[in-house]
JSON list of C-alpha atoms in Angstrom, two decimals:
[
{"chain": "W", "resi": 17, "resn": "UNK", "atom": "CA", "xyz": [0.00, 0.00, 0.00]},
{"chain": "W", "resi": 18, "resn": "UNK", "atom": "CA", "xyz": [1.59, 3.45, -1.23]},
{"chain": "W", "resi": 19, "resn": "UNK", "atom": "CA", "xyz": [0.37, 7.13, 0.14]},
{"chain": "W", "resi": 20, "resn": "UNK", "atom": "CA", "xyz": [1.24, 9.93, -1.15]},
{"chain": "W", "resi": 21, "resn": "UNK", "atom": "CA", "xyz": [0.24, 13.22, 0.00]},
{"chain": "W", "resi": 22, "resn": "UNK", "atom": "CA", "xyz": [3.23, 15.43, -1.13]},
{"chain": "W", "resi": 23, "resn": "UNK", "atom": "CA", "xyz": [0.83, 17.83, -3.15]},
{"chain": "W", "resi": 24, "resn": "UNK", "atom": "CA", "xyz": [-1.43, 18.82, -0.10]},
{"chain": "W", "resi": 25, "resn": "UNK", "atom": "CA", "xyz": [1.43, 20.01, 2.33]},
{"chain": "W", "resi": 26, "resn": "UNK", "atom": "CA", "xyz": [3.06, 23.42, 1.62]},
{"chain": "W", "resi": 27, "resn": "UNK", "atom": "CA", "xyz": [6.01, 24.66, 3.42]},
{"chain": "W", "resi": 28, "resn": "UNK", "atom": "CA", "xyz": [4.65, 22.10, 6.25]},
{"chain": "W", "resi": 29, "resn": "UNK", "atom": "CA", "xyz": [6.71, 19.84, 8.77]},
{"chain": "W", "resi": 30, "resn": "UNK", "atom": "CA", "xyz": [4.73, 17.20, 7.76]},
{"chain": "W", "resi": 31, "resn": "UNK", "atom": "CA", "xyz": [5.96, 16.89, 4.08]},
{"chain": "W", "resi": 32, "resn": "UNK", "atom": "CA", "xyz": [9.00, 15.42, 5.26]},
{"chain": "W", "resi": 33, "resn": "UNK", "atom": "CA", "xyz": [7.03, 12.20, 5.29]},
{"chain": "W", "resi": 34, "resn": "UNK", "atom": "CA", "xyz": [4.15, 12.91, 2.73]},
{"chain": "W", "resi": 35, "resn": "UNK", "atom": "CA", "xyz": [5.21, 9.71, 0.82]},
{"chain": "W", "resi": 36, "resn": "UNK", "atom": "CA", "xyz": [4.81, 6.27, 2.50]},
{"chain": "W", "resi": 37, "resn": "UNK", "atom": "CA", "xyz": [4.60, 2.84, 1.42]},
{"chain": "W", "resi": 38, "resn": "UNK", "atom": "CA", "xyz": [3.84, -0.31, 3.92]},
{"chain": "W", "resi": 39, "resn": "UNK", "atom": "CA", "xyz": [6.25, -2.59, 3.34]},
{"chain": "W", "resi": 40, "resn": "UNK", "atom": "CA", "xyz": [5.08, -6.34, 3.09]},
{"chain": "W", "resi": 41, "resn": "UNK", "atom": "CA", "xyz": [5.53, -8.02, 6.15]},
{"chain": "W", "resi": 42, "resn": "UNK", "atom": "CA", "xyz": [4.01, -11.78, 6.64]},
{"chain": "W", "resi": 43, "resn": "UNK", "atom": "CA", "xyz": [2.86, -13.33, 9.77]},
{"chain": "W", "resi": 44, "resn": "UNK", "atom": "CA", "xyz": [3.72, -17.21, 10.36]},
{"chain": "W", "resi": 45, "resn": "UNK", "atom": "CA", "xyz": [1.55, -20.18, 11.68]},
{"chain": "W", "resi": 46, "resn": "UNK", "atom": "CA", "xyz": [1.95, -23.79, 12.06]},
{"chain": "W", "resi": 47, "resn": "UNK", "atom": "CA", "xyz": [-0.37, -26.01, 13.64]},
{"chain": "W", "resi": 48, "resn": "UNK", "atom": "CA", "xyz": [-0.93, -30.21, 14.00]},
{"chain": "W", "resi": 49, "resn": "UNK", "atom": "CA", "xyz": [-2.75, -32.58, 15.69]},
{"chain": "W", "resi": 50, "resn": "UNK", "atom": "CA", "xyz": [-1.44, -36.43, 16.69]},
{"chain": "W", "resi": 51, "resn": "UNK", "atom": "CA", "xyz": [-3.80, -39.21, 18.34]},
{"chain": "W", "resi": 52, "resn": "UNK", "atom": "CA", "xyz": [-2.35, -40.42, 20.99]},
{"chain": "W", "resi": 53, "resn": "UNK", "atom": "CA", "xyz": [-2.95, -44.47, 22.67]},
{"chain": "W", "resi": 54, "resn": "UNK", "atom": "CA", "xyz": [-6.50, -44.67, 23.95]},
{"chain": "W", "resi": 55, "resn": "UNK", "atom": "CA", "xyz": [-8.41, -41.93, 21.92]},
{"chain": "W", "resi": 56, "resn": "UNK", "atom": "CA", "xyz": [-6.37, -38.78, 23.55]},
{"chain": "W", "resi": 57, "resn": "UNK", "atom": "CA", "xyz": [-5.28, -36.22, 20.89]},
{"chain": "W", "resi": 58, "resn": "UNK", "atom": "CA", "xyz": [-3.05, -33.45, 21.61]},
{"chain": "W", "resi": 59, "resn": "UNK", "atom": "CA", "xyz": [-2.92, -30.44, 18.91]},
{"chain": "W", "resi": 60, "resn": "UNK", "atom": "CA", "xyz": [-0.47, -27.11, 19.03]},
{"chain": "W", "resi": 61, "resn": "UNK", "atom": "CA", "xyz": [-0.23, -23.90, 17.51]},
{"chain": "W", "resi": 62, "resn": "UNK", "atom": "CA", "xyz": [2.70, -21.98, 17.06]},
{"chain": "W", "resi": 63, "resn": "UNK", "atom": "CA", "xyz": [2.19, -18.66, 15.91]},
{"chain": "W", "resi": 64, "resn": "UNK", "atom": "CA", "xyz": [5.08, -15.39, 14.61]},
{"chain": "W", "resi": 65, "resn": "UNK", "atom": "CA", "xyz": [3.13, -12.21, 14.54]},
{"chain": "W", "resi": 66, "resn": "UNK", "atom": "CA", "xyz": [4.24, -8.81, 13.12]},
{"chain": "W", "resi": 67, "resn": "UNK", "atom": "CA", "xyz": [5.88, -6.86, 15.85]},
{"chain": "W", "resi": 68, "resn": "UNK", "atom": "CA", "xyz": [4.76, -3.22, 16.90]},
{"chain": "W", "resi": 69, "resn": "UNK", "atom": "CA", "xyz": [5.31, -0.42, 14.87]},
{"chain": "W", "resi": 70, "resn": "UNK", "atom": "CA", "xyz": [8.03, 2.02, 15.98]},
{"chain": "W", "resi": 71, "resn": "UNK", "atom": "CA", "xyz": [6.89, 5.59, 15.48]},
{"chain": "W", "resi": 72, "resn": "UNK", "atom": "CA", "xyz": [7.88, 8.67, 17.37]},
{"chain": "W", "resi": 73, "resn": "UNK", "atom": "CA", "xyz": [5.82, 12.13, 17.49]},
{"chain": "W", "resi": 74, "resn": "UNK", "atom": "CA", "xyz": [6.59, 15.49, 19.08]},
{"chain": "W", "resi": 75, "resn": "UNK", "atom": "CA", "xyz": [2.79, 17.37, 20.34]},
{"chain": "W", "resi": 76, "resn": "UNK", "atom": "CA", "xyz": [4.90, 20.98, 19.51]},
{"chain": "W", "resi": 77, "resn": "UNK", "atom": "CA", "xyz": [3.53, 23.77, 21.58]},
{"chain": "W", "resi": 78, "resn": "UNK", "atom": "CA", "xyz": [2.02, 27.12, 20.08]},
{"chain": "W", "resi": 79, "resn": "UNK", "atom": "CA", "xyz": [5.21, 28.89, 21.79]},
{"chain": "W", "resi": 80, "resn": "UNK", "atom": "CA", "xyz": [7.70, 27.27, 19.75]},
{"chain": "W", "resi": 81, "resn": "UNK", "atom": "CA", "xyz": [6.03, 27.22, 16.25]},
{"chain": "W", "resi": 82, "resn": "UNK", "atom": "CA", "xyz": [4.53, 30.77, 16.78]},
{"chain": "W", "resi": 83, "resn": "UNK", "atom": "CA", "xyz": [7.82, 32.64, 16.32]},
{"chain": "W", "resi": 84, "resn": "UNK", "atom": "CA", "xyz": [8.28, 30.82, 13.08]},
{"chain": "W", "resi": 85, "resn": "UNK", "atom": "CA", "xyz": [4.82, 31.08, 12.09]},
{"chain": "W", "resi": 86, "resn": "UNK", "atom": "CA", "xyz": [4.40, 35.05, 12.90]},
{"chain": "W", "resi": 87, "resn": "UNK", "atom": "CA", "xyz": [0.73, 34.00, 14.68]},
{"chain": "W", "resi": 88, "resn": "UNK", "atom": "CA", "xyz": [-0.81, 31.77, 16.65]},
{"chain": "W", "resi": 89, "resn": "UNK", "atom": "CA", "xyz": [-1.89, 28.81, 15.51]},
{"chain": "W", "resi": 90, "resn": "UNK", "atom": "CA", "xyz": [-5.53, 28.97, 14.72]},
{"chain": "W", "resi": 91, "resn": "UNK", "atom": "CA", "xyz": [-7.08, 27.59, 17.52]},
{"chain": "W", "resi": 92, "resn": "UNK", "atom": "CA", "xyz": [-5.08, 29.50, 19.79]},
{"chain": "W", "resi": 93, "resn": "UNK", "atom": "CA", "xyz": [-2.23, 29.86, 22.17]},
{"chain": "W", "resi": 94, "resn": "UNK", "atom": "CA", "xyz": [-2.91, 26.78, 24.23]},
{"chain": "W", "resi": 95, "resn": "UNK", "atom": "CA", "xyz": [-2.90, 24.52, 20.89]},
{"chain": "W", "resi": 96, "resn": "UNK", "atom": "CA", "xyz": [-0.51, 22.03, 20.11]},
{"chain": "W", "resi": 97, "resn": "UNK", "atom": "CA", "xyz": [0.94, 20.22, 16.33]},
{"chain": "W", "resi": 98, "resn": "UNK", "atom": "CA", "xyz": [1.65, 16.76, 16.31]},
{"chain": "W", "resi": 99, "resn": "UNK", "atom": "CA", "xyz": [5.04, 16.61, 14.40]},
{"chain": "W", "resi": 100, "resn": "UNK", "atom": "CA", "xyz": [6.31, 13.40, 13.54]},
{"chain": "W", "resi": 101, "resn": "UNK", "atom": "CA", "xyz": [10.07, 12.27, 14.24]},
{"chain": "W", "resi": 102, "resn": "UNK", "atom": "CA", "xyz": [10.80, 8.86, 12.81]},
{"chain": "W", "resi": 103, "resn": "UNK", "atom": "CA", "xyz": [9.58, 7.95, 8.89]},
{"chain": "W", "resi": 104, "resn": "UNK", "atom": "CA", "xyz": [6.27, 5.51, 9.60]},
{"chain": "W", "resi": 105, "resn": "UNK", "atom": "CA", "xyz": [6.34, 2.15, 8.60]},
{"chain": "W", "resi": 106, "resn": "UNK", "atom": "CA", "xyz": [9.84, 1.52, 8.38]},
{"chain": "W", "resi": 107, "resn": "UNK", "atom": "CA", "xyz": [11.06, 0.23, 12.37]},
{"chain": "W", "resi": 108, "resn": "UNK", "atom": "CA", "xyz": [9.61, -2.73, 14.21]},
{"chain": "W", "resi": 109, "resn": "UNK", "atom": "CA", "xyz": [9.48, -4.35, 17.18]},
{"chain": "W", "resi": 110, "resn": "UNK", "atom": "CA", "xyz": [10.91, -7.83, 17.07]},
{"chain": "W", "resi": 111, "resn": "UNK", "atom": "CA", "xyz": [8.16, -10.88, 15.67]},
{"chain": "W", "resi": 112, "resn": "UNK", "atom": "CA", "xyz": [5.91, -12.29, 18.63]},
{"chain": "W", "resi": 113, "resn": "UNK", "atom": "CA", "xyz": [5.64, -15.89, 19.29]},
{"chain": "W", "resi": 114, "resn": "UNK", "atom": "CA", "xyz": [2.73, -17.72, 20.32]},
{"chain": "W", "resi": 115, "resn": "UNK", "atom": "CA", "xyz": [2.46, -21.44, 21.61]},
{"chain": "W", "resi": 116, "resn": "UNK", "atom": "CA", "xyz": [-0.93, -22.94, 22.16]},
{"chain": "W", "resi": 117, "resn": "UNK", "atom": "CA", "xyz": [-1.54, -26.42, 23.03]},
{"chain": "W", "resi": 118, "resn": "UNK", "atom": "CA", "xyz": [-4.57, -28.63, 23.41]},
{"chain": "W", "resi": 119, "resn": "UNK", "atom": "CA", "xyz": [-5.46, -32.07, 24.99]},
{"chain": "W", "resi": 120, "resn": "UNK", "atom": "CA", "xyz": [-8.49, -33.83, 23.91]},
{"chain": "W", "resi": 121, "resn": "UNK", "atom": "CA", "xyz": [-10.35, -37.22, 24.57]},
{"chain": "W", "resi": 122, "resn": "UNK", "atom": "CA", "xyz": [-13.42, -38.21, 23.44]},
{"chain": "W", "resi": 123, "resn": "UNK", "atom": "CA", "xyz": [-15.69, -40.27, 25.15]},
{"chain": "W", "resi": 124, "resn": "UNK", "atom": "CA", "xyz": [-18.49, -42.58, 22.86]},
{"chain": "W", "resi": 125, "resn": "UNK", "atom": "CA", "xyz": [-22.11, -42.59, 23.43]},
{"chain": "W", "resi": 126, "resn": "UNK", "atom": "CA", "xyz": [-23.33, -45.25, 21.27]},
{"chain": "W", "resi": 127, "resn": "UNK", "atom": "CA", "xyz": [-23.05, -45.59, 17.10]},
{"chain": "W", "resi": 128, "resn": "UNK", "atom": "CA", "xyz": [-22.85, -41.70, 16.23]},
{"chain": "W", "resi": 129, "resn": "UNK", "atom": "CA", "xyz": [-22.85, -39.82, 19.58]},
{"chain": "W", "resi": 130, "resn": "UNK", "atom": "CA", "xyz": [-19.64, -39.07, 21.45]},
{"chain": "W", "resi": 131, "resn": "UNK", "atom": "CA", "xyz": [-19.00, -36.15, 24.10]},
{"chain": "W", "resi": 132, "resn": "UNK", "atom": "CA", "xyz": [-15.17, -34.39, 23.86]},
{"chain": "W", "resi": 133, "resn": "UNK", "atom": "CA", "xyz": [-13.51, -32.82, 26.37]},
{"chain": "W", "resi": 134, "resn": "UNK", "atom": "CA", "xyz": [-10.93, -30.25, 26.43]},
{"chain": "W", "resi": 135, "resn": "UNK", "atom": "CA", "xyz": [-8.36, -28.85, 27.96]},
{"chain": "W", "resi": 136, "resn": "UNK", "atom": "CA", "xyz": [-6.51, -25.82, 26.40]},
{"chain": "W", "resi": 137, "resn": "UNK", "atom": "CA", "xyz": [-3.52, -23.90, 27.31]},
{"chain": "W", "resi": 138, "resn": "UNK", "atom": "CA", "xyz": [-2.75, -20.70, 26.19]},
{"chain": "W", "resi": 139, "resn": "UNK", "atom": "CA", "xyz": [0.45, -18.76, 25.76]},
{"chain": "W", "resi": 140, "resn": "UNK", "atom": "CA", "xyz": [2.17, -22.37, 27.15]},
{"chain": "W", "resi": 141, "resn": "UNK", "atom": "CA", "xyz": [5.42, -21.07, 27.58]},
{"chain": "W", "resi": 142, "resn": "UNK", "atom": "CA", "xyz": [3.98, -17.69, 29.38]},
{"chain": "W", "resi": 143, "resn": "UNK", "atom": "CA", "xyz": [6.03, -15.19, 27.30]},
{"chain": "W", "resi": 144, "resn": "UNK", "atom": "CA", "xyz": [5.73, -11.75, 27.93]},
{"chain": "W", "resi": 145, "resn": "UNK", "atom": "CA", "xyz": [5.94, -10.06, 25.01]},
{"chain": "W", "resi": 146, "resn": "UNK", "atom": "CA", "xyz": [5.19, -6.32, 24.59]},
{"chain": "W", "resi": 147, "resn": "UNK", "atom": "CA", "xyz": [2.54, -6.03, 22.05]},
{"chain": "W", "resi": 148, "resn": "UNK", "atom": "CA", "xyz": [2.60, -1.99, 22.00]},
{"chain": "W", "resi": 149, "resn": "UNK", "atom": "CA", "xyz": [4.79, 0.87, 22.96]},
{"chain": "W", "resi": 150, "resn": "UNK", "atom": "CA", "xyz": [4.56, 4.86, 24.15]},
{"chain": "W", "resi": 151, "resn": "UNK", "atom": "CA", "xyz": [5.08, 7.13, 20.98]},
{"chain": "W", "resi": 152, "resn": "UNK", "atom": "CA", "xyz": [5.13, 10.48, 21.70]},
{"chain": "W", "resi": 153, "resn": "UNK", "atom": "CA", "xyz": [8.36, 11.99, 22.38]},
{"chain": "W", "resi": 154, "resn": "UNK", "atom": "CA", "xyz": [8.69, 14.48, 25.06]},
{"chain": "W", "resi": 155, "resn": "UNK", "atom": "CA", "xyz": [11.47, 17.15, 25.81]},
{"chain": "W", "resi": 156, "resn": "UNK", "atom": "CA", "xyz": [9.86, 18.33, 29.18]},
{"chain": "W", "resi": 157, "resn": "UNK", "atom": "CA", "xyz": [9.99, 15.80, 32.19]},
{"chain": "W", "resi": 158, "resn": "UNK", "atom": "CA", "xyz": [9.96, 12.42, 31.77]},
{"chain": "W", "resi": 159, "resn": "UNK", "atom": "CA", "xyz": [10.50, 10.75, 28.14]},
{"chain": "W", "resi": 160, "resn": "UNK", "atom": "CA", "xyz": [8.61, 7.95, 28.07]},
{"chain": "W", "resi": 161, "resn": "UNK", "atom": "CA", "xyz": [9.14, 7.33, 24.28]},
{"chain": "W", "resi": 162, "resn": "UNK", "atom": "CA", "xyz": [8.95, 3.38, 23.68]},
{"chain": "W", "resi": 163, "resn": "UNK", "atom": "CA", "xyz": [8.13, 2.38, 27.25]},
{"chain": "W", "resi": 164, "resn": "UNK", "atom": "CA", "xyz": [5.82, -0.49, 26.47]},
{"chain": "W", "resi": 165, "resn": "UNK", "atom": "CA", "xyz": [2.57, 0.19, 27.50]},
{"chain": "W", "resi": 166, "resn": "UNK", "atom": "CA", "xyz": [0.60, -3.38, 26.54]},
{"chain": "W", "resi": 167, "resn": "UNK", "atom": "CA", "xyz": [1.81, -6.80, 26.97]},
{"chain": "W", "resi": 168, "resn": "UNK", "atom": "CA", "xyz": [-0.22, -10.23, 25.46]},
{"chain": "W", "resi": 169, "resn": "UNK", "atom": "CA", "xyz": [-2.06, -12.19, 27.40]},
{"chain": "W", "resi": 170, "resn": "UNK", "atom": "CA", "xyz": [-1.02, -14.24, 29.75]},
{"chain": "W", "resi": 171, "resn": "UNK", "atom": "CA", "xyz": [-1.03, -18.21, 30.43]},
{"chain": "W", "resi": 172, "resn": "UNK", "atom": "CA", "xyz": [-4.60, -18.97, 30.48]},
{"chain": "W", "resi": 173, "resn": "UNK", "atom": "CA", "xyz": [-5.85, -22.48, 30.38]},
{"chain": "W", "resi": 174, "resn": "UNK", "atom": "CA", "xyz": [-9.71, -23.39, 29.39]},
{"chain": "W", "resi": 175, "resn": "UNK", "atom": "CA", "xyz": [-11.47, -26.22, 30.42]},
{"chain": "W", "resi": 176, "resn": "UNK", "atom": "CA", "xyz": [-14.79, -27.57, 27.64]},
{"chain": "W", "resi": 177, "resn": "UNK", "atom": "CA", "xyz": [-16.73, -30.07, 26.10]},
{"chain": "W", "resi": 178, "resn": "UNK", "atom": "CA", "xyz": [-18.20, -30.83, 22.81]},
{"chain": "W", "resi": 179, "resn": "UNK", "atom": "CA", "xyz": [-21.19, -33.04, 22.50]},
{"chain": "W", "resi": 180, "resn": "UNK", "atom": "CA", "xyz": [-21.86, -34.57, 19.28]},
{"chain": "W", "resi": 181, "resn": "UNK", "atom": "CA", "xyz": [-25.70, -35.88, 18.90]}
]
C-alpha cells in the first residue's frame, strides 16, 4: 500500500514524510494434531506475529512554532501540532511468538454420539511479550518514548466439552 500526500502540504513539517509505502511483512503459523494411545489427541499452535510499529511524534507547543509562524496557531495559544520524528512504517518491534496447546479425549455414546472434552492452554510457555509501545516523544519531564505500554495475554488455560448428537 503506497500514500502519497506530497501535493497537499506546503512549506509544512509534515511533508518530510508525505510519501509512504507499507512494506510487506508476513505473519507465520503452524499447527498439528497427533492421536495419541486410547483416543487422547493433543494439537499445538505456534504462531510469529508482526511486531509493533516504531513511530515517534513530538505534540509541539504554540510557543515554539509561533515565532516561526508570525501568529498563533488557529485555535489558539494553548494549541498544540503533532510533528512526527521517525519515517512511519519503516522500524519494528521484534516478531511475537505464540504457543498454544490442546489435549483432547473423546468419550463414545453409542453408534454416532460421542461427548469431547478439552483442555486448552494458552500462551504455554507464558512469554511476555510487549505487544505496543509509548510514541510520543517528550522534551519536558519524563520521556517515556517506547516504554511499552501493553503486553499479550497471559497463560490462560480453558477447560470444555463438545457433544456430538
Amino acid at each position: 500500500r503506497v500514500t502519497d500526500n506530497c501535493d497537499v502540504f506546503i512549506d509544512n513539517p509534515e511533508k518530510l514524510f508525505c510519501s509512504q509505502s507499507l512494506p510487506f511483512r508476513m505473519d507465520w503459523k503452524i499447527n498439528g494434531s497427533y492421536t495419541l494411545p486410547w483416543a487422547f489427541r493433543i494439537s499445538t499452535a505456534y504462531s510469529a506475529v508482526n511486531g509493533y510499529l516504531i513511530t515517534a511524534g513530538w505534540n509541539a507547543p504554540n510557543a515554539v512554532i509561533a515565532p516561526a509562524l508570525g501568529r498563533d496557531l488557529s485555535a489558539g495559544a494553548t494549541q498544540t501540532k503533532a510533528i512526527p520524528l521517525v519515517e512511519p512504517n519503516v522500524r519494528f518491534g521484534p516478531y511475537r511468538h505464540n504457543f498454544d496447546v490442546r489435549f483432547s479425549r473423546t468419550f463414545k455414546l453409542g453408534e454416532s454420539r460421542g461427548i469431547t472434552a478439552n483442555v486448552d492452554l494458552y500462551n504455554t510457555f507464558n512469554r511476555s511479550q510487549v505487544t505496543g509501545v509509548n510514541t510520543t516523544y517528550t522534551t519536558v519531564g519524563t520521556n517515556n518514548w517506547l516504554v511499552p505500554n501493553t503486553l499479550n495475554a497471559p497463560r490462560g488455560i480453558q477447560i470444555g466439552t463438545q457433544v456430538q448428537f
